[in-house]
Amino acid sequence: MKSASRFLILLLGLTLGLAALLAVEAARATRSHRVTAERALRDYATVAAWEFLSAFDDRLQRDAAAALGPVAGNPAASPYDSVPSAAALGSATDSLLPCGTADSTSRFSFALDLRSGALSTRGPAPAAALRRWLGDTVAAAVRSTPSAAGRAGLLWGQPGRAGGGTAVVYAVKAVRYNGYAVHDAPLAVYGVATCRTALLPLLAAVVAEHPLLPRQVTGGLPNGQLVSLAVSDPAGRTLYRSGPPAAAGDYAGDPASGAGSLLVRASLPAGVAGQLVVARPGARLPLLLGLLALTAALTAVAARQLRREHELVRLRTDFTSSVSHELRTPLTQILLFGETLELGRAQSEDERRQALAIIVQEA
């Protein structure tokens, strides 16, 4: 019996140890899953930022090609050809990044001949300092990107200087190779100088119409609820914000830069993370510790029951031994005088009565 009790106690101890080991491993797995999920959420935010920049650049290229392409998109046959002035752009540029009524006087179209530096404008005449800044900045930007032909560019004025509140969208007119110049060499630049706020409708349209993450991940959640976006210009000035306000518990991705040196920071709000396919798991450690405590309590109850059972067995054994000892003496007396009477060894009637009296008394 003692061996069986010890075996059961040992078995219960092993069960408790195994439960503790499983709880520790489950806690480690939960922690690893949480770290992986948080990393995935930050990667999602980074992807959303780059997707936003890519979609914005595509829309900018498409709008600029429609407005500037009829003039800038036709390569010149020779580097000595004359280039059309800004008047050739006509009203096609009026729909490209228009300013509000209050800022309409700061918006104009321009044409820059890269050979001579001649700058012609259409619309409100810019100040002399703005003309110089525009000519120098656009020429430097085109020369620093030899492959700019066929693509629209975006430039920003520096705060506190000429053009500080200006954004410039331009396209390069190239010269076709004919033995006199490098193939697709830049010849002239056509563009629109506009206010910074003119880009806001374009940025808002990207958020409203272009999914920043796959639907399989978001479950159809709109961008305005899914991602918190902050778009800044090269000087660090915030140009556009979208989505829930940023909070300390958000999952922020790496900043993305491009499309005219725009800087985009994206983050996923903690409240939205639980709705994504890959979400941060809830803390299961309290549940695991509770199960471990319950297992320990059950093991303690079982051990106590085994000890009580062992005590009852000991009491029963002691009782049986005591009763056996107490019964042995009267039974011996009964057997002795019963045999005396059976064998007729009583000599007189008094001896027989005495033997019967003893038998009755012991019984």
XYZ file of C-alpha atoms in Angstrom:
363
model
C 0.000 0.000 0.000
C 2.846 2.374 0.874
C 4.539 1.615 -2.448
C 1.317 2.381 -4.351
C 0.883 5.676 -2.473
C 4.443 6.704 -3.175
C 3.982 5.867 -6.835
C 0.829 7.990 -7.034
C 2.533 10.902 -5.288
C 5.468 10.629 -7.674
C 3.061 10.537 -10.607
C 1.282 13.638 -9.357
C 4.613 15.422 -8.959
C 5.588 14.550 -12.513
C 2.212 15.804 -13.735
C 2.737 19.110 -11.954
C 6.257 19.446 -13.379
C 5.020 18.690 -16.888
C 2.256 21.289 -16.527
C 4.821 23.878 -15.399
C 7.087 23.031 -18.343
C 4.195 23.340 -20.787
C 3.234 26.689 -19.264
C 6.793 27.993 -19.668
C 6.984 26.826 -23.286
C 3.560 28.311 -24.036
C 4.656 31.634 -22.529
C 7.784 31.605 -24.693
C 5.747 30.789 -27.794
C 3.294 33.589 -26.991
C 6.134 36.076 -26.516
C 7.766 34.984 -29.794
C 4.438 35.253 -31.608
C 3.907 38.740 -30.201
C 7.342 39.916 -31.344
C 6.786 38.465 -34.829
C 3.338 40.019 -35.092
C 4.598 43.440 -33.991
C 7.394 43.258 -36.560
C 4.872 42.322 -39.257
C 2.639 45.260 -38.293
C 5.564 47.689 -38.552
C 6.466 46.181 -41.924
C 2.847 46.711 -43.020
C 3.150 50.373 -42.039
C 6.354 50.698 -44.092
C 4.671 49.066 -47.084
C 1.725 51.450 -46.740
C 4.078 54.465 -46.805
C 5.850 53.279 -49.949
C 2.546 52.342 -51.589
C 1.238 55.828 -50.863
C 4.319 57.420 -52.444
C 4.094 55.148 -55.494
C 0.407 55.909 -56.033
C 1.006 59.642 -55.586
C 3.852 59.581 -58.102
C 1.696 57.685 -60.623
C -1.113 60.238 -60.348
C 1.346 63.122 -60.582
C 2.948 61.595 -63.686
C -0.451 61.052 -65.285
C -1.724 64.564 -64.555
C 1.553 66.175 -65.615
C 1.645 64.173 -68.849
C -1.887 65.328 -69.720
C -1.081 68.999 -69.074
C 2.574 69.280 -70.166
C 2.931 66.331 -72.541
C 1.573 68.022 -75.687
C 4.558 70.419 -75.620
C 7.242 68.730 -73.510
C 6.535 65.201 -74.719
C 7.581 65.834 -78.355
C 11.385 65.534 -78.661
C 13.235 68.144 -80.676
C 14.905 66.978 -83.844
C 18.069 68.988 -83.296
C 19.779 70.683 -80.365
C 19.571 73.889 -82.400
C 15.798 73.842 -82.783
C 13.822 76.665 -81.246
C 11.644 75.692 -78.329
C 8.077 76.926 -77.777
C 7.531 79.508 -75.053
C 5.265 79.070 -72.034
C 2.360 80.440 -74.081
C 2.350 77.185 -76.057
C 1.129 75.357 -72.976
C -2.183 77.186 -73.264
C -5.051 76.443 -70.924
C -4.086 72.761 -70.614
C -2.069 73.561 -67.483
C -4.960 75.337 -65.733
C -6.220 72.013 -64.334
C -2.792 70.909 -63.098
C -2.579 71.478 -59.317
C -4.774 74.573 -59.121
C -4.494 76.846 -56.075
C -7.381 78.230 -54.096
C -8.823 81.630 -54.889
C -6.623 83.378 -52.324
C -3.416 81.849 -53.751
C -4.278 81.983 -57.441
C -1.965 84.975 -58.005
C 1.074 82.843 -57.020
C 0.475 80.239 -59.725
C 1.936 80.447 -63.230
C 3.249 78.266 -66.064
C 6.801 78.529 -67.314
C 9.212 77.360 -70.006
C 12.978 77.240 -69.419
C 15.439 76.943 -72.300
C 18.363 74.981 -70.802
C 20.751 76.188 -73.516
C 20.425 79.887 -72.794
C 18.681 79.939 -69.424
C 15.844 81.998 -70.905
C 12.662 81.752 -68.814
C 9.217 82.621 -70.153
C 6.039 82.541 -68.089
C 2.285 82.440 -68.637
C -0.039 83.909 -66.021
C 0.792 86.257 -63.143
C 4.326 87.584 -63.505
C 6.622 86.205 -60.787
C 9.024 88.416 -58.848
C 12.597 88.671 -60.045
C 13.935 86.678 -57.084
C 11.431 83.901 -57.748
C 12.413 83.854 -61.456
C 16.085 83.481 -60.556
C 15.336 80.755 -58.006
C 13.131 78.907 -60.483
C 15.682 79.001 -63.298
C 18.611 77.922 -61.127
C 16.721 75.216 -59.193
C 15.015 73.606 -62.175
C 18.209 73.611 -64.283
C 20.208 72.037 -61.426
C 17.532 69.392 -60.830
C 17.396 68.391 -64.505
C 21.164 68.198 -64.862
C 21.429 66.030 -61.718
C 18.981 63.493 -63.190
C 20.088 62.738 -66.764
C 17.229 60.266 -67.215
C 14.547 62.865 -66.361
C 13.218 62.966 -69.935
C 9.731 61.529 -70.143
C 9.021 61.872 -66.416
C 7.571 64.701 -64.369
C 9.567 66.140 -61.489
C 8.571 67.907 -58.285
C 10.557 70.668 -56.547
C 10.023 72.635 -53.355
C 11.009 76.131 -52.302
C 12.982 76.492 -49.095
C 11.276 78.433 -46.293
C 12.597 81.944 -45.737
C 13.934 82.185 -49.285
C 12.586 82.997 -52.711
C 10.004 80.372 -53.622
C 9.536 79.405 -49.979
C 5.818 78.647 -50.421
C 6.124 77.306 -53.940
C 5.886 73.804 -55.376
C 7.045 73.201 -58.926
C 5.891 70.405 -61.243
C 7.887 70.155 -64.455
C 8.527 67.924 -67.460
C 11.658 67.810 -69.653
C 11.668 68.271 -73.419
C 14.507 66.210 -74.858
C 16.365 66.276 -78.161
C 16.364 63.236 -80.429
C 19.811 61.888 -81.219
C 21.018 63.010 -84.654
C 24.786 63.116 -84.280
C 24.943 66.498 -82.584
C 23.897 65.579 -79.038
C 23.475 62.671 -76.658
C 20.297 60.681 -77.142
C 17.433 62.133 -75.035
C 19.587 65.019 -73.803
C 17.462 67.661 -71.985
C 16.730 70.708 -74.108
C 14.001 72.628 -72.275
C 11.762 72.361 -69.244
C 8.033 73.096 -69.063
C 6.130 73.246 -65.845
C 3.822 74.904 -63.370
C 4.822 76.822 -60.240
C 1.978 76.601 -57.738
C 1.246 76.893 -54.029
C 2.104 74.123 -51.558
C -1.542 73.527 -50.721
C -2.312 72.665 -54.349
C -0.957 69.173 -53.691
C -3.436 68.476 -50.897
C -6.330 67.334 -53.153
C -3.982 64.994 -54.986
C -2.713 63.504 -51.720
C -6.269 63.148 -50.391
C -7.380 61.450 -53.617
C -4.644 58.829 -53.224
C -5.824 58.025 -49.686
C -9.460 57.877 -50.769
C -9.038 55.781 -53.920
C -5.881 53.691 -53.699
C -5.642 50.763 -51.212
C -2.391 51.048 -49.274
C -2.431 47.400 -48.137
C -3.890 44.261 -49.768
C -7.549 43.601 -49.072
C -6.607 40.087 -47.910
C -4.813 41.745 -44.974
C -7.150 44.640 -44.174
C -10.468 42.885 -44.747
C -11.702 45.925 -46.694
C -10.947 48.487 -43.973
C -10.620 51.955 -45.602
C -7.303 53.805 -45.557
C -8.734 56.583 -43.388
C -9.283 54.126 -40.532
C -6.403 51.777 -41.252
C -3.274 53.942 -41.481
C -2.142 57.143 -39.842
C -0.171 59.155 -42.441
C 2.015 62.250 -42.074
C 3.486 63.772 -45.271
C 6.280 66.347 -44.999
C 8.178 68.387 -47.578
C 12.010 68.355 -47.756
C 12.178 71.189 -45.192
C 10.312 69.050 -42.636
C 7.079 71.068 -42.811
C 3.984 68.912 -42.438
C 2.034 69.071 -45.662
C -0.752 66.535 -45.143
C -2.167 64.253 -42.439
C -4.632 61.434 -42.727
C -6.129 58.737 -40.523
C -6.387 58.464 -36.741
C -4.101 60.706 -34.650
C -0.769 59.082 -33.839
C -0.502 57.570 -30.349
C 2.243 56.000 -28.238
C 1.033 52.430 -28.779
C 0.907 52.635 -32.588
C 3.048 50.422 -34.841
C 5.187 52.874 -36.817
C 7.041 51.795 -39.939
C 10.212 53.182 -41.480
C 9.788 56.563 -43.232
C 9.550 56.503 -47.033
C 11.049 59.234 -49.207
C 10.561 59.959 -52.900
C 8.297 61.768 -55.380
C 9.987 65.141 -55.060
C 11.645 64.321 -51.723
C 8.344 63.956 -49.930
C 8.767 62.175 -46.597
C 5.929 59.869 -45.575
C 5.566 58.382 -42.107
C 2.905 55.712 -41.662
C 1.735 53.890 -38.561
C -0.985 51.387 -37.718
C -3.120 52.330 -34.687
C -3.131 49.767 -31.891
C -6.933 49.588 -32.050
C -6.839 48.629 -35.729
C -4.079 46.030 -35.343
C -6.501 43.523 -33.838
C -8.631 43.632 -37.007
C -5.786 42.663 -39.344
C -5.015 39.104 -40.391
C -1.658 39.291 -38.629
C -2.435 40.956 -35.322
C -0.786 41.218 -31.993
C -2.036 38.332 -29.818
C -3.586 38.985 -26.437
C -1.574 38.347 -23.313
C -2.122 34.683 -22.445
C 0.409 34.512 -19.638
C -2.165 35.152 -16.852
C -4.331 32.352 -18.245
C -1.362 29.980 -18.369
C -0.337 30.870 -14.826
C -3.929 30.360 -13.697
C -4.015 26.895 -15.255
C -0.678 26.071 -13.632
C -2.001 27.218 -10.231
C -5.152 25.132 -10.735
C -3.046 22.078 -11.587
C -0.916 22.640 -8.476
C -4.040 22.972 -6.314
C -5.541 19.776 -7.708
C -2.246 17.989 -7.138
C -2.172 19.184 -3.516
C -5.776 18.022 -2.977
C -4.994 14.625 -4.485
C -1.883 14.274 -2.282
C -3.923 15.177 0.795
C -6.570 12.626 -0.113
C -3.895 9.965 -0.554
C -2.457 10.790 2.871
C -5.903 10.573 4.474
C -6.528 7.262 2.739
C -3.209 5.954 4.025
C -4.138 7.069 7.577
C -7.517 5.329 7.343
C -5.834 2.119 6.219
C -3.441 2.331 9.181
C -6.312 2.887 11.626
C -8.237 -0.007 10.163
C -5.212 -2.275 10.518
C -4.614 -1.193 14.123
C -8.290 -1.698 14.924
C -8.277 -5.194 13.458
C -5.151 -6.120 15.416
C -6.623 -4.743 18.638
C -9.933 -6.515 18.156
C -8.160 -9.755 17.311
C -6.139 -9.508 20.538
C -9.207 -8.699 22.610
C -11.187 -11.637 21.144
C -8.436 -14.188 21.489
C -8.632 -14.505 25.348
C -12.438 -15.042 25.764
C -12.523 -17.377 22.794
C -9.753 -19.429 24.383
C -11.755 -19.626 27.614
C -14.933 -20.573 25.768
C -13.067 -23.249 23.794
C -11.384 -24.635 26.922
C -14.545 -25.041 29.017
C -16.540 -26.173 25.992
C -14.063 -29.019 25.430
C -14.141 -29.789 29.183
C -17.886 -30.278 29.071
C -17.736 -32.137 25.770
C -15.171 -34.625 27.080
C -17.009 -35.070 30.388
C -14.132 -33.951 32.529
C -16.383 -32.056 34.969
C -16.522 -34.212 38.119
C -19.628 -32.773 39.652
C -22.698 -30.805 38.888
C -21.136 -27.720 40.439
C -18.130 -27.919 38.089
C -20.458 -28.224 35.105
C -22.483 -25.197 36.202
C -19.281 -23.265 36.814
C -17.979 -24.138 33.315
C -21.299 -23.061 31.723
C -21.255 -19.825 33.700
C -17.724 -19.029 32.466
C -18.741 -19.794 28.844
C -21.715 -17.411 29.117
C -19.591 -14.722 30.798
C -16.784 -14.849 28.239
C -19.270 -14.905 25.383
